[in-house]
């Protein structure tokens, strides 16, 4: 009963936190005259990736490396196969050129780099973590200096600039609510799963990863409902980049991460690469530079297949 209560309270905090975070992100983009997709890929992505960072560092330090790795790999798959799928089923997103010339390629480079580091020796070393974090800084500098709007966004009438103190307040409260909600949800989910004797990798790649992806889901769904599609798409692509470069980078700098369950190397990382690549053709087909409900159904089917083969 206690685990179910944690899950419900966690969901409530996540939905509220997503709303507050979105308010601060929109207001910040207006105040700084920065395209909203950049705010989505930086401020919102970092806040919604905070649960992955906290969970991964704690898991690695506590001696559960598969929970740490499975959390990030599973979250990246869930962000695209579950969160993006639900988001574009709710409302289509029109995409511009810089999405596939910058944002998607960086996500693929980060994914391939991580897979290359981990695949051959089964360890993410400290120097490899430094390389990942360094690449993140280069990407952020590029974003802030050169990135153009990558998504056709509607300007709703409620885009009103907020005072700086309100932006900081909403950002702080929203980020804290997302973190607290994720913690409650993960505790409840792990409590339920552990009673079935499931392995660390499977718990990490399914339950924990979905739990830590719910901030992205909450922020993205609220963004779509409020017609802030640029923040929605930028948040998801940015979160995947942050998960690989920041979460695993920082975690491996603190302590090297060793793969314990070979299923992560023989299966999970290839599912992550597959769904990351799949986004590109979906953007072009059947309608050019657009993600619609049919694409969402394809991504959901991919994710359901992944979950089936993981837990069977």
XYZ file of C-alpha atoms in Angstrom:
312
model
C 0.000 0.000 0.000
C 2.859 2.347 0.858
C 4.494 1.775 -2.532
C 1.254 2.681 -4.355
C 0.971 5.882 -2.279
C 4.541 6.839 -3.235
C 3.704 6.311 -6.927
C 0.540 8.472 -6.768
C 2.235 11.293 -4.820
C 5.191 11.136 -7.213
C 2.940 11.542 -10.260
C 1.155 14.545 -8.701
C 4.487 16.276 -7.975
C 5.777 15.524 -11.478
C 2.750 17.040 -13.213
C 2.867 20.166 -11.035
C 6.629 20.469 -11.475
C 6.351 20.148 -15.261
C 3.889 23.056 -15.321
C 6.111 25.317 -13.188
C 9.200 24.427 -15.172
C 7.461 25.239 -18.449
C 6.336 28.646 -17.157
C 9.880 29.584 -16.222
C 11.308 28.287 -19.524
C 8.867 30.260 -21.691
C 9.426 33.419 -19.657
C 13.207 32.983 -19.849
C 13.177 32.596 -23.630
C 11.099 35.785 -23.951
C 13.319 37.770 -21.588
C 16.591 36.687 -23.251
C 15.230 36.670 -26.835
C 16.490 33.094 -27.205
C 14.658 30.571 -29.440
C 12.489 28.332 -27.277
C 14.059 25.119 -28.564
C 17.384 26.241 -27.025
C 15.683 26.810 -23.657
C 14.104 23.374 -24.071
C 17.454 21.763 -24.866
C 19.299 23.462 -21.982
C 17.275 24.680 -18.986
C 14.313 22.280 -19.282
C 16.495 19.332 -20.347
C 18.869 19.774 -17.443
C 16.040 20.042 -14.908
C 14.198 17.011 -16.287
C 17.469 15.030 -16.487
C 18.276 15.769 -12.838
C 16.461 12.612 -11.604
C 18.579 10.449 -13.943
C 21.743 12.134 -12.628
C 20.790 11.689 -8.973
C 19.676 8.076 -9.455
C 22.738 7.140 -11.555
C 25.332 8.658 -9.224
C 23.681 7.136 -6.146
C 23.318 3.715 -7.824
C 26.961 3.680 -8.980
C 28.274 4.759 -5.557
C 26.070 2.181 -3.811
C 27.487 -0.607 -5.981
C 24.629 -1.018 -8.457
C 26.273 -0.064 -11.790
C 23.672 -1.895 -13.895
C 20.934 0.210 -12.303
C 22.931 3.320 -13.216
C 23.573 2.298 -16.845
C 20.155 0.726 -17.339
C 18.516 3.893 -16.036
C 20.175 6.098 -18.676
C 19.894 3.683 -21.615
C 16.287 2.902 -20.705
C 15.452 6.588 -20.219
C 16.789 7.465 -23.665
C 14.678 4.718 -25.222
C 11.626 5.776 -23.181
C 12.093 9.467 -24.056
C 11.692 8.660 -27.759
C 9.579 5.495 -27.757
C 7.167 6.552 -25.038
C 7.369 10.290 -24.297
C 7.877 11.581 -27.865
C 5.322 9.038 -29.118
C 2.624 10.251 -26.704
C 3.538 13.883 -27.411
C 3.158 13.646 -31.204
C 0.013 11.514 -30.936
C -1.466 14.446 -28.981
C -0.322 17.004 -31.552
C 1.921 16.927 -34.630
C 5.248 18.807 -34.672
C 6.599 20.575 -37.760
C 10.408 20.390 -37.903
C 12.913 22.749 -39.529
C 16.286 22.084 -41.123
C 18.492 22.757 -38.083
C 16.845 19.852 -36.250
C 18.404 17.301 -38.589
C 21.612 19.254 -39.256
C 22.469 19.861 -35.581
C 20.257 18.427 -32.833
C 19.697 14.891 -34.116
C 23.332 14.415 -35.272
C 24.645 15.473 -31.838
C 22.318 12.958 -30.175
C 23.593 10.222 -32.520
C 27.254 11.165 -31.971
C 26.732 11.075 -28.182
C 24.973 7.686 -28.473
C 27.683 6.167 -30.689
C 30.466 7.573 -28.514
C 28.949 6.074 -25.364
C 28.408 2.706 -27.068
C 32.000 2.711 -28.349
C 33.360 3.459 -24.878
C 31.310 0.779 -23.110
C 31.086 -2.009 -25.695
C 34.672 -3.274 -25.973
C 35.781 -3.393 -22.325
C 32.448 -3.180 -20.455
C 33.674 -0.226 -18.386
C 33.004 3.516 -18.614
C 36.295 4.930 -17.361
C 36.953 8.315 -15.726
C 38.808 9.713 -18.743
C 35.904 8.659 -20.971
C 33.565 10.535 -18.647
C 35.749 13.636 -19.017
C 35.486 13.336 -22.824
C 31.673 13.071 -22.597
C 31.349 16.120 -20.311
C 33.757 18.123 -22.515
C 31.614 17.349 -25.566
C 28.572 18.598 -23.653
C 30.239 21.969 -23.018
C 31.152 22.293 -26.699
C 27.554 21.507 -27.657
C 26.130 24.066 -25.203
C 28.474 26.788 -26.445
C 27.446 26.011 -30.033
C 23.750 26.090 -29.088
C 23.961 29.449 -27.386
C 25.988 31.039 -30.194
C 24.737 29.534 -33.445
C 21.541 27.519 -33.067
C 18.439 28.711 -34.912
C 14.857 27.745 -34.215
C 14.443 24.118 -35.254
C 10.695 23.803 -34.797
C 7.837 25.844 -36.183
C 6.259 27.163 -32.982
C 2.950 28.849 -32.354
C 3.084 32.017 -30.257
C 0.195 31.735 -27.803
C -1.345 34.828 -26.279
C -0.303 33.884 -22.749
C 3.405 34.377 -23.530
C 3.850 37.174 -20.987
C 7.350 38.032 -19.689
C 7.709 37.410 -15.947
C 9.912 39.271 -13.435
C 13.293 37.616 -12.925
C 12.510 36.566 -9.361
C 9.350 34.753 -10.518
C 11.313 32.947 -13.257
C 13.872 31.783 -10.679
C 11.087 30.805 -8.253
C 9.158 28.755 -10.824
C 12.393 27.138 -12.041
C 13.451 26.207 -8.510
C 10.051 24.937 -7.388
C 9.462 23.094 -10.668
C 12.859 21.395 -10.635
C 12.488 20.442 -6.965
C 8.980 19.039 -7.521
C 10.241 16.973 -10.484
C 13.109 15.605 -8.431
C 10.937 14.835 -5.397
C 8.225 13.288 -7.534
C 10.739 11.082 -9.312
C 12.238 9.922 -6.020
C 8.823 8.927 -4.669
C 7.852 7.219 -7.909
C 11.126 5.280 -8.153
C 10.971 4.175 -4.503
C 7.428 2.919 -4.996
C 8.184 1.228 -8.318
C 11.338 -0.504 -7.064
C 9.486 -1.630 -3.935
C 6.860 -3.322 -6.100
C 9.356 -4.769 -8.605
C 11.785 -6.131 -6.025
C 9.082 -8.364 -4.596
C 9.101 -10.204 -7.955
C 12.873 -10.810 -7.821
C 13.719 -8.815 -10.973
C 17.416 -8.073 -11.771
C 19.037 -4.624 -11.365
C 19.439 -4.243 -15.134
C 15.788 -5.041 -15.894
C 14.576 -2.765 -13.070
C 16.853 0.014 -14.376
C 16.009 -0.414 -18.066
C 12.235 -0.552 -17.498
C 10.739 0.730 -14.230
C 13.431 3.185 -13.092
C 13.988 4.536 -16.610
C 10.266 5.150 -17.119
C 10.101 6.729 -13.655
C 12.941 9.121 -14.442
C 11.430 9.830 -17.892
C 8.122 10.958 -16.410
C 9.483 14.504 -15.820
C 10.132 14.674 -19.586
C 6.659 13.300 -20.231
C 5.020 15.786 -17.857
C 6.976 18.752 -19.250
C 6.426 17.701 -22.889
C 2.709 16.955 -22.624
C 2.066 20.228 -20.801
C 4.177 21.998 -23.440
C 2.076 20.531 -26.270
C -1.196 21.338 -24.508
C -0.017 24.938 -24.211
C 1.172 24.984 -27.840
C 4.863 25.190 -26.867
C 5.987 22.484 -29.300
C 9.540 23.819 -29.646
C 10.149 23.307 -25.934
C 8.589 19.839 -26.140
C 10.841 18.517 -28.929
C 13.941 20.341 -27.694
C 13.396 18.974 -24.202
C 13.399 15.355 -25.409
C 16.384 15.553 -27.756
C 18.247 17.646 -25.182
C 17.431 15.209 -22.383
C 18.891 12.290 -24.348
C 22.065 14.280 -24.994
C 22.259 15.332 -21.323
C 21.653 11.750 -20.137
C 24.624 10.442 -22.124
C 27.062 13.345 -21.833
C 26.204 14.787 -18.414
C 24.608 11.969 -16.408
C 26.954 9.138 -17.475
C 29.869 11.541 -17.909
C 29.618 12.953 -14.376
C 28.805 9.555 -12.841
C 31.847 7.876 -14.442
C 34.118 10.762 -13.398
C 33.007 10.207 -9.791
C 33.402 6.418 -10.076
C 34.051 4.174 -13.116
C 30.911 2.239 -14.144
C 31.306 -1.481 -14.880
C 28.712 -3.528 -16.768
C 27.554 -6.507 -14.705
C 24.765 -7.898 -16.911
C 25.885 -8.669 -20.482
C 22.340 -8.065 -21.716
C 23.116 -4.356 -21.614
C 25.899 -4.788 -24.208
C 24.280 -7.489 -26.336
C 20.812 -5.939 -26.523
C 19.946 -2.674 -24.737
C 22.485 -0.313 -26.326
C 21.458 -1.482 -29.807
C 17.788 -0.780 -29.041
C 18.868 2.724 -27.958
C 20.837 3.282 -31.170
C 17.963 1.901 -33.249
C 15.262 4.184 -31.891
C 17.591 7.201 -31.980
C 18.240 6.573 -35.681
C 14.555 5.869 -36.387
C 13.609 9.490 -35.572
C 15.324 10.780 -38.735
C 13.338 8.819 -41.356
C 10.135 9.451 -39.385
C 10.755 13.200 -39.698
C 10.796 12.862 -43.509
C 8.139 10.165 -44.106
C 5.265 10.117 -44.862
C 5.147 13.943 -44.707
C 8.381 15.917 -44.986
C 9.738 17.625 -41.865
C 6.839 16.619 -39.668
C 6.189 14.211 -36.815
C 2.542 13.137 -36.577
C 0.319 10.584 -34.859
C 1.307 7.757 -37.239
C 4.950 8.287 -36.293
C 3.885 8.197 -32.653
C 2.238 4.810 -33.123
C 5.407 3.448 -34.799
C 7.541 4.658 -31.882
C 5.109 3.177 -29.340
C 5.192 -0.180 -31.165
C 9.021 -0.072 -31.107
C 9.012 0.641 -27.370
C 6.463 -2.075 -26.609
C 8.591 -4.590 -28.546
C 11.690 -3.528 -26.619
C 9.911 -3.957 -23.254
C 8.553 -7.360 -24.303
C 11.992 -8.738 -25.235
C 13.585 -7.215 -22.109
C 11.247 -8.738 -19.559
C 10.300 -12.025 -21.245
